[in-house]
Amino acid sequence: SKIDTSGLSMWGVNLNFDAFSATFVEPAKKGMPGYKQRRKGERKRKSIRGCIVDSRLSVLDLVIVKRGEQEIPGLTDTTQPRRLGPKRVGKIRKLFNLSKEDDVRQYVVHRPLPEKDGKKARTKAPKIQRLVTPARLQRKRKVLALKKQRSEKNKRQAAEYAKLLAQRQKEK
């Protein structure tokens, strides 16, 4: 299986693992590193660099495919906890295996902030998205009521207009 890793040369040109030669210009297509398609089917001539690794690279992105016998110090010997927890209601429910009746706000992951001298320890929590609140339900009811009022008004006006047309037709 192919691993999409990348890198940059000293001049900020992207590595392309399909090419072997030095830096050259090639028409870039959608999905190529260092190119963002602005219109459908658009191509642009971009400088790319071959995949040969040497001292003229500034960045080389790698992926660990297989673990060896020993750990790499500072890389595979420690596990970094996720800095942030989920923000969306559905994802919080999935993480803690909650039902629809459970209050999601009690399960939000709080992130501890660094303590300031002489002050109480504080935490930060994300604003929960897609949370169904009474205000949101009220807004939904209001929108639907306005929609219904508009349709009734249009029906009433259409009936009045039809009556007027019929009256004018009689007068002729």
JSON list of N, CA, C and O in Angstrom, two decimals, residues 44-86:
[
{"chain": "A", "resi": 44, "resn": "LYS", "atom": "N", "xyz": [-2.41, 23.67, -13.58]},
{"chain": "A", "resi": 44, "resn": "LYS", "atom": "CA", "xyz": [-1.50, 24.81, -13.46]},
{"chain": "A", "resi": 44, "resn": "LYS", "atom": "C", "xyz": [-0.08, 24.29, -13.45]},
{"chain": "A", "resi": 44, "resn": "LYS", "atom": "O", "xyz": [0.19, 23.24, -12.86]},
{"chain": "A", "resi": 45, "resn": "ARG", "atom": "N", "xyz": [0.82, 24.99, -14.09]},
{"chain": "A", "resi": 45, "resn": "ARG", "atom": "CA", "xyz": [2.22, 24.55, -14.11]},
{"chain": "A", "resi": 45, "resn": "ARG", "atom": "C", "xyz": [2.86, 24.90, -12.77]},
{"chain": "A", "resi": 45, "resn": "ARG", "atom": "O", "xyz": [2.89, 26.06, -12.37]},
{"chain": "A", "resi": 46, "resn": "LYS", "atom": "N", "xyz": [3.30, 23.87, -12.04]},
{"chain": "A", "resi": 46, "resn": "LYS", "atom": "CA", "xyz": [3.91, 24.07, -10.72]},
{"chain": "A", "resi": 46, "resn": "LYS", "atom": "C", "xyz": [5.27, 23.38, -10.69]},
{"chain": "A", "resi": 46, "resn": "LYS", "atom": "O", "xyz": [5.46, 22.34, -11.30]},
{"chain": "A", "resi": 47, "resn": "SER", "atom": "N", "xyz": [6.18, 23.97, -9.92]},
{"chain": "A", "resi": 47, "resn": "SER", "atom": "CA", "xyz": [7.49, 23.34, -9.72]},
{"chain": "A", "resi": 47, "resn": "SER", "atom": "C", "xyz": [7.34, 22.18, -8.74]},
{"chain": "A", "resi": 47, "resn": "SER", "atom": "O", "xyz": [6.73, 22.34, -7.69]},
{"chain": "A", "resi": 48, "resn": "ILE", "atom": "N", "xyz": [7.89, 21.02, -9.10]},
{"chain": "A", "resi": 48, "resn": "ILE", "atom": "CA", "xyz": [7.91, 19.90, -8.17]},
{"chain": "A", "resi": 48, "resn": "ILE", "atom": "C", "xyz": [9.32, 19.34, -8.11]},
{"chain": "A", "resi": 48, "resn": "ILE", "atom": "O", "xyz": [10.13, 19.59, -9.00]},
{"chain": "A", "resi": 49, "resn": "ARG", "atom": "N", "xyz": [9.61, 18.61, -7.04]},
{"chain": "A", "resi": 49, "resn": "ARG", "atom": "CA", "xyz": [10.95, 18.07, -6.83]},
{"chain": "A", "resi": 49, "resn": "ARG", "atom": "C", "xyz": [10.85, 16.56, -6.79]},
{"chain": "A", "resi": 49, "resn": "ARG", "atom": "O", "xyz": [9.87, 16.00, -6.32]},
{"chain": "A", "resi": 50, "resn": "GLY", "atom": "N", "xyz": [11.85, 15.88, -7.31]},
{"chain": "A", "resi": 50, "resn": "GLY", "atom": "CA", "xyz": [11.87, 14.43, -7.28]},
{"chain": "A", "resi": 50, "resn": "GLY", "atom": "C", "xyz": [11.97, 13.90, -5.86]},
{"chain": "A", "resi": 50, "resn": "GLY", "atom": "O", "xyz": [12.22, 14.65, -4.92]},
{"chain": "A", "resi": 51, "resn": "CYS", "atom": "N", "xyz": [11.82, 12.58, -5.71]},
{"chain": "A", "resi": 51, "resn": "CYS", "atom": "CA", "xyz": [11.72, 11.99, -4.38]},
{"chain": "A", "resi": 51, "resn": "CYS", "atom": "C", "xyz": [13.06, 11.58, -3.79]},
{"chain": "A", "resi": 51, "resn": "CYS", "atom": "O", "xyz": [13.09, 10.91, -2.76]},
{"chain": "A", "resi": 52, "resn": "ILE", "atom": "N", "xyz": [14.16, 11.95, -4.39]},
{"chain": "A", "resi": 52, "resn": "ILE", "atom": "CA", "xyz": [15.47, 11.56, -3.85]},
{"chain": "A", "resi": 52, "resn": "ILE", "atom": "C", "xyz": [15.77, 12.40, -2.62]},
{"chain": "A", "resi": 52, "resn": "ILE", "atom": "O", "xyz": [15.74, 13.64, -2.66]},
{"chain": "A", "resi": 53, "resn": "VAL", "atom": "N", "xyz": [16.04, 11.72, -1.50]},
{"chain": "A", "resi": 53, "resn": "VAL", "atom": "CA", "xyz": [16.29, 12.41, -0.23]},
{"chain": "A", "resi": 53, "resn": "VAL", "atom": "C", "xyz": [17.77, 12.73, -0.12]},
{"chain": "A", "resi": 53, "resn": "VAL", "atom": "O", "xyz": [18.62, 11.85, -0.24]},
{"chain": "A", "resi": 54, "resn": "ASP", "atom": "N", "xyz": [18.06, 14.02, 0.10]},
{"chain": "A", "resi": 54, "resn": "ASP", "atom": "CA", "xyz": [19.45, 14.44, 0.30]},
{"chain": "A", "resi": 54, "resn": "ASP", "atom": "C", "xyz": [19.48, 15.62, 1.25]},
{"chain": "A", "resi": 54, "resn": "ASP", "atom": "O", "xyz": [18.48, 15.94, 1.90]},
{"chain": "A", "resi": 55, "resn": "SER", "atom": "N", "xyz": [20.62, 16.29, 1.35]},
{"chain": "A", "resi": 55, "resn": "SER", "atom": "CA", "xyz": [20.79, 17.36, 2.32]},
{"chain": "A", "resi": 55, "resn": "SER", "atom": "C", "xyz": [20.07, 18.64, 1.94]},
{"chain": "A", "resi": 55, "resn": "SER", "atom": "O", "xyz": [19.98, 19.57, 2.74]},
{"chain": "A", "resi": 56, "resn": "ARG", "atom": "N", "xyz": [19.51, 18.72, 0.73]},
{"chain": "A", "resi": 56, "resn": "ARG", "atom": "CA", "xyz": [18.85, 19.95, 0.29]},
{"chain": "A", "resi": 56, "resn": "ARG", "atom": "C", "xyz": [17.36, 19.97, 0.62]},
{"chain": "A", "resi": 56, "resn": "ARG", "atom": "O", "xyz": [16.59, 20.70, 0.02]},
{"chain": "A", "resi": 57, "resn": "LEU", "atom": "N", "xyz": [16.95, 19.14, 1.58]},
{"chain": "A", "resi": 57, "resn": "LEU", "atom": "CA", "xyz": [15.55, 19.13, 2.03]},
{"chain": "A", "resi": 57, "resn": "LEU", "atom": "C", "xyz": [15.44, 19.93, 3.32]},
{"chain": "A", "resi": 57, "resn": "LEU", "atom": "O", "xyz": [16.31, 19.87, 4.17]},
{"chain": "A", "resi": 58, "resn": "SER", "atom": "N", "xyz": [14.36, 20.68, 3.46]},
{"chain": "A", "resi": 58, "resn": "SER", "atom": "CA", "xyz": [14.12, 21.38, 4.72]},
{"chain": "A", "resi": 58, "resn": "SER", "atom": "C", "xyz": [13.14, 20.61, 5.59]},
{"chain": "A", "resi": 58, "resn": "SER", "atom": "O", "xyz": [13.23, 20.64, 6.81]},
{"chain": "A", "resi": 59, "resn": "VAL", "atom": "N", "xyz": [12.19, 19.90, 4.97]},
{"chain": "A", "resi": 59, "resn": "VAL", "atom": "CA", "xyz": [11.17, 19.14, 5.71]},
{"chain": "A", "resi": 59, "resn": "VAL", "atom": "C", "xyz": [11.00, 17.79, 5.03]},
{"chain": "A", "resi": 59, "resn": "VAL", "atom": "O", "xyz": [10.98, 17.71, 3.80]},
{"chain": "A", "resi": 60, "resn": "LEU", "atom": "N", "xyz": [10.87, 16.75, 5.84]},
{"chain": "A", "resi": 60, "resn": "LEU", "atom": "CA", "xyz": [10.54, 15.42, 5.31]},
{"chain": "A", "resi": 60, "resn": "LEU", "atom": "C", "xyz": [9.49, 14.80, 6.23]},
{"chain": "A", "resi": 60, "resn": "LEU", "atom": "O", "xyz": [9.76, 14.56, 7.40]},
{"chain": "A", "resi": 61, "resn": "ASP", "atom": "N", "xyz": [8.28, 14.59, 5.69]},
{"chain": "A", "resi": 61, "resn": "ASP", "atom": "CA", "xyz": [7.19, 14.01, 6.47]},
{"chain": "A", "resi": 61, "resn": "ASP", "atom": "C", "xyz": [7.23, 12.50, 6.32]},
{"chain": "A", "resi": 61, "resn": "ASP", "atom": "O", "xyz": [7.30, 12.00, 5.20]},
{"chain": "A", "resi": 62, "resn": "LEU", "atom": "N", "xyz": [7.19, 11.79, 7.43]},
{"chain": "A", "resi": 62, "resn": "LEU", "atom": "CA", "xyz": [7.28, 10.34, 7.41]},
{"chain": "A", "resi": 62, "resn": "LEU", "atom": "C", "xyz": [6.13, 9.71, 8.19]},
{"chain": "A", "resi": 62, "resn": "LEU", "atom": "O", "xyz": [5.55, 10.34, 9.07]},
{"chain": "A", "resi": 63, "resn": "VAL", "atom": "N", "xyz": [5.84, 8.44, 7.87]},
{"chain": "A", "resi": 63, "resn": "VAL", "atom": "CA", "xyz": [4.82, 7.67, 8.57]},
{"chain": "A", "resi": 63, "resn": "VAL", "atom": "C", "xyz": [5.47, 6.38, 9.05]},
{"chain": "A", "resi": 63, "resn": "VAL", "atom": "O", "xyz": [6.17, 5.72, 8.28]},
{"chain": "A", "resi": 64, "resn": "ILE", "atom": "N", "xyz": [5.26, 6.02, 10.32]},
{"chain": "A", "resi": 64, "resn": "ILE", "atom": "CA", "xyz": [5.79, 4.76, 10.84]},
{"chain": "A", "resi": 64, "resn": "ILE", "atom": "C", "xyz": [4.86, 3.65, 10.37]},
{"chain": "A", "resi": 64, "resn": "ILE", "atom": "O", "xyz": [3.67, 3.63, 10.71]},
{"chain": "A", "resi": 65, "resn": "VAL", "atom": "N", "xyz": [5.40, 2.72, 9.59]},
{"chain": "A", "resi": 65, "resn": "VAL", "atom": "CA", "xyz": [4.59, 1.64, 9.03]},
{"chain": "A", "resi": 65, "resn": "VAL", "atom": "C", "xyz": [4.67, 0.40, 9.91]},
{"chain": "A", "resi": 65, "resn": "VAL", "atom": "O", "xyz": [3.67, -0.25, 10.18]},
{"chain": "A", "resi": 66, "resn": "LYS", "atom": "N", "xyz": [5.88, 0.06, 10.37]},
{"chain": "A", "resi": 66, "resn": "LYS", "atom": "CA", "xyz": [6.07, -1.15, 11.16]},
{"chain": "A", "resi": 66, "resn": "LYS", "atom": "C", "xyz": [6.92, -0.83, 12.37]},
{"chain": "A", "resi": 66, "resn": "LYS", "atom": "O", "xyz": [7.92, -0.12, 12.26]},
{"chain": "A", "resi": 67, "resn": "ARG", "atom": "N", "xyz": [6.54, -1.34, 13.51]},
{"chain": "A", "resi": 67, "resn": "ARG", "atom": "CA", "xyz": [7.29, -1.10, 14.75]},
{"chain": "A", "resi": 67, "resn": "ARG", "atom": "C", "xyz": [8.43, -2.09, 14.86]},
{"chain": "A", "resi": 67, "resn": "ARG", "atom": "O", "xyz": [8.27, -3.29, 14.58]},
{"chain": "A", "resi": 68, "resn": "GLY", "atom": "N", "xyz": [9.58, -1.60, 15.27]},
{"chain": "A", "resi": 68, "resn": "GLY", "atom": "CA", "xyz": [10.73, -2.47, 15.47]},
{"chain": "A", "resi": 68, "resn": "GLY", "atom": "C", "xyz": [10.75, -3.05, 16.87]},
{"chain": "A", "resi": 68, "resn": "GLY", "atom": "O", "xyz": [9.78, -2.92, 17.64]},
{"chain": "A", "resi": 69, "resn": "GLU", "atom": "N", "xyz": [11.88, -3.70, 17.24]},
{"chain": "A", "resi": 69, "resn": "GLU", "atom": "CA", "xyz": [11.98, -4.30, 18.57]},
{"chain": "A", "resi": 69, "resn": "GLU", "atom": "C", "xyz": [12.09, -3.25, 19.66]},
{"chain": "A", "resi": 69, "resn": "GLU", "atom": "O", "xyz": [11.56, -3.39, 20.75]},
{"chain": "A", "resi": 70, "resn": "GLN", "atom": "N", "xyz": [12.83, -2.18, 19.38]},
{"chain": "A", "resi": 70, "resn": "GLN", "atom": "CA", "xyz": [13.02, -1.13, 20.39]},
{"chain": "A", "resi": 70, "resn": "GLN", "atom": "C", "xyz": [12.17, 0.09, 20.04]},
{"chain": "A", "resi": 70, "resn": "GLN", "atom": "O", "xyz": [11.85, 0.33, 18.88]},
{"chain": "A", "resi": 71, "resn": "GLU", "atom": "N", "xyz": [11.84, 0.83, 21.10]},
{"chain": "A", "resi": 71, "resn": "GLU", "atom": "CA", "xyz": [11.06, 2.05, 20.93]},
{"chain": "A", "resi": 71, "resn": "GLU", "atom": "C", "xyz": [11.98, 3.19, 20.48]},
{"chain": "A", "resi": 71, "resn": "GLU", "atom": "O", "xyz": [13.17, 3.21, 20.80]},
{"chain": "A", "resi": 72, "resn": "ILE", "atom": "N", "xyz": [11.42, 4.14, 19.76]},
{"chain": "A", "resi": 72, "resn": "ILE", "atom": "CA", "xyz": [12.17, 5.35, 19.38]},
{"chain": "A", "resi": 72, "resn": "ILE", "atom": "C", "xyz": [11.93, 6.37, 20.49]},
{"chain": "A", "resi": 72, "resn": "ILE", "atom": "O", "xyz": [10.78, 6.76, 20.74]},
{"chain": "A", "resi": 73, "resn": "PRO", "atom": "N", "xyz": [13.00, 6.80, 21.19]},
{"chain": "A", "resi": 73, "resn": "PRO", "atom": "CA", "xyz": [12.78, 7.71, 22.32]},
{"chain": "A", "resi": 73, "resn": "PRO", "atom": "C", "xyz": [12.14, 9.03, 21.89]},
{"chain": "A", "resi": 73, "resn": "PRO", "atom": "O", "xyz": [12.56, 9.65, 20.92]},
{"chain": "A", "resi": 74, "resn": "GLY", "atom": "N", "xyz": [11.10, 9.41, 22.63]},
{"chain": "A", "resi": 74, "resn": "GLY", "atom": "CA", "xyz": [10.41, 10.66, 22.35]},
{"chain": "A", "resi": 74, "resn": "GLY", "atom": "C", "xyz": [9.37, 10.57, 21.24]},
{"chain": "A", "resi": 74, "resn": "GLY", "atom": "O", "xyz": [8.69, 11.55, 20.96]},
{"chain": "A", "resi": 75, "resn": "LEU", "atom": "N", "xyz": [9.26, 9.39, 20.60]},
{"chain": "A", "resi": 75, "resn": "LEU", "atom": "CA", "xyz": [8.31, 9.27, 19.49]},
{"chain": "A", "resi": 75, "resn": "LEU", "atom": "C", "xyz": [7.32, 8.13, 19.73]},
{"chain": "A", "resi": 75, "resn": "LEU", "atom": "O", "xyz": [6.11, 8.36, 19.75]},
{"chain": "A", "resi": 76, "resn": "THR", "atom": "N", "xyz": [7.82, 6.91, 19.93]},
{"chain": "A", "resi": 76, "resn": "THR", "atom": "CA", "xyz": [6.90, 5.78, 20.12]},
{"chain": "A", "resi": 76, "resn": "THR", "atom": "C", "xyz": [6.85, 5.30, 21.56]},
{"chain": "A", "resi": 76, "resn": "THR", "atom": "O", "xyz": [6.01, 4.46, 21.90]},
{"chain": "A", "resi": 77, "resn": "ASP", "atom": "N", "xyz": [7.73, 5.81, 22.44]},
{"chain": "A", "resi": 77, "resn": "ASP", "atom": "CA", "xyz": [7.73, 5.34, 23.83]},
{"chain": "A", "resi": 77, "resn": "ASP", "atom": "C", "xyz": [6.70, 6.06, 24.69]},
{"chain": "A", "resi": 77, "resn": "ASP", "atom": "O", "xyz": [6.38, 5.61, 25.78]},
{"chain": "A", "resi": 78, "resn": "THR", "atom": "N", "xyz": [6.16, 7.19, 24.22]},
{"chain": "A", "resi": 78, "resn": "THR", "atom": "CA", "xyz": [5.15, 7.92, 25.00]},
{"chain": "A", "resi": 78, "resn": "THR", "atom": "C", "xyz": [3.88, 8.06, 24.17]},
{"chain": "A", "resi": 78, "resn": "THR", "atom": "O", "xyz": [3.94, 8.13, 22.94]},
{"chain": "A", "resi": 79, "resn": "THR", "atom": "N", "xyz": [2.74, 8.10, 24.86]},
{"chain": "A", "resi": 79, "resn": "THR", "atom": "CA", "xyz": [1.48, 8.36, 24.16]},
{"chain": "A", "resi": 79, "resn": "THR", "atom": "C", "xyz": [0.99, 9.73, 24.57]},
{"chain": "A", "resi": 79, "resn": "THR", "atom": "O", "xyz": [0.90, 10.04, 25.77]},
{"chain": "A", "resi": 80, "resn": "GLN", "atom": "N", "xyz": [0.71, 10.55, 23.59]},
{"chain": "A", "resi": 80, "resn": "GLN", "atom": "CA", "xyz": [0.22, 11.91, 23.84]},
{"chain": "A", "resi": 80, "resn": "GLN", "atom": "C", "xyz": [-1.31, 11.87, 23.92]},
{"chain": "A", "resi": 80, "resn": "GLN", "atom": "O", "xyz": [-1.96, 11.41, 22.99]},
{"chain": "A", "resi": 81, "resn": "PRO", "atom": "N", "xyz": [-1.88, 12.34, 25.03]},
{"chain": "A", "resi": 81, "resn": "PRO", "atom": "CA", "xyz": [-3.35, 12.37, 25.08]},
{"chain": "A", "resi": 81, "resn": "PRO", "atom": "C", "xyz": [-3.88, 13.45, 24.15]},
{"chain": "A", "resi": 81, "resn": "PRO", "atom": "O", "xyz": [-3.19, 14.42, 23.85]},
{"chain": "A", "resi": 82, "resn": "ARG", "atom": "N", "xyz": [-5.10, 13.24, 23.68]},
{"chain": "A", "resi": 82, "resn": "ARG", "atom": "CA", "xyz": [-5.72, 14.25, 22.81]},
{"chain": "A", "resi": 82, "resn": "ARG", "atom": "C", "xyz": [-5.93, 15.52, 23.60]},
{"chain": "A", "resi": 82, "resn": "ARG", "atom": "O", "xyz": [-6.40, 15.49, 24.73]},
{"chain": "A", "resi": 83, "resn": "ARG", "atom": "N", "xyz": [-5.60, 16.65, 22.98]},
{"chain": "A", "resi": 83, "resn": "ARG", "atom": "CA", "xyz": [-5.72, 17.92, 23.67]},
{"chain": "A", "resi": 83, "resn": "ARG", "atom": "C", "xyz": [-7.19, 18.31, 23.83]},
{"chain": "A", "resi": 83, "resn": "ARG", "atom": "O", "xyz": [-7.59, 18.86, 24.85]},
{"chain": "A", "resi": 84, "resn": "LEU", "atom": "N", "xyz": [-7.99, 18.02, 22.82]},
{"chain": "A", "resi": 84, "resn": "LEU", "atom": "CA", "xyz": [-9.39, 18.43, 22.84]},
{"chain": "A", "resi": 84, "resn": "LEU", "atom": "C", "xyz": [-10.32, 17.22, 22.73]},
{"chain": "A", "resi": 84, "resn": "LEU", "atom": "O", "xyz": [-10.00, 16.26, 22.03]},
{"chain": "A", "resi": 85, "resn": "GLY", "atom": "N", "xyz": [-11.46, 17.30, 23.40]},
{"chain": "A", "resi": 85, "resn": "GLY", "atom": "CA", "xyz": [-12.47, 16.27, 23.28]},
{"chain": "A", "resi": 85, "resn": "GLY", "atom": "C", "xyz": [-13.46, 16.63, 22.18]},
{"chain": "A", "resi": 85, "resn": "GLY", "atom": "O", "xyz": [-13.33, 17.67, 21.54]},
{"chain": "A", "resi": 86, "resn": "PRO", "atom": "N", "xyz": [-14.47, 15.80, 21.96]},
{"chain": "A", "resi": 86, "resn": "PRO", "atom": "CA", "xyz": [-15.44, 16.10, 20.90]},
{"chain": "A", "resi": 86, "resn": "PRO", "atom": "C", "xyz": [-16.30, 17.31, 21.24]},
{"chain": "A", "resi": 86, "resn": "PRO", "atom": "O", "xyz": [-16.53, 17.63, 22.41]}
]
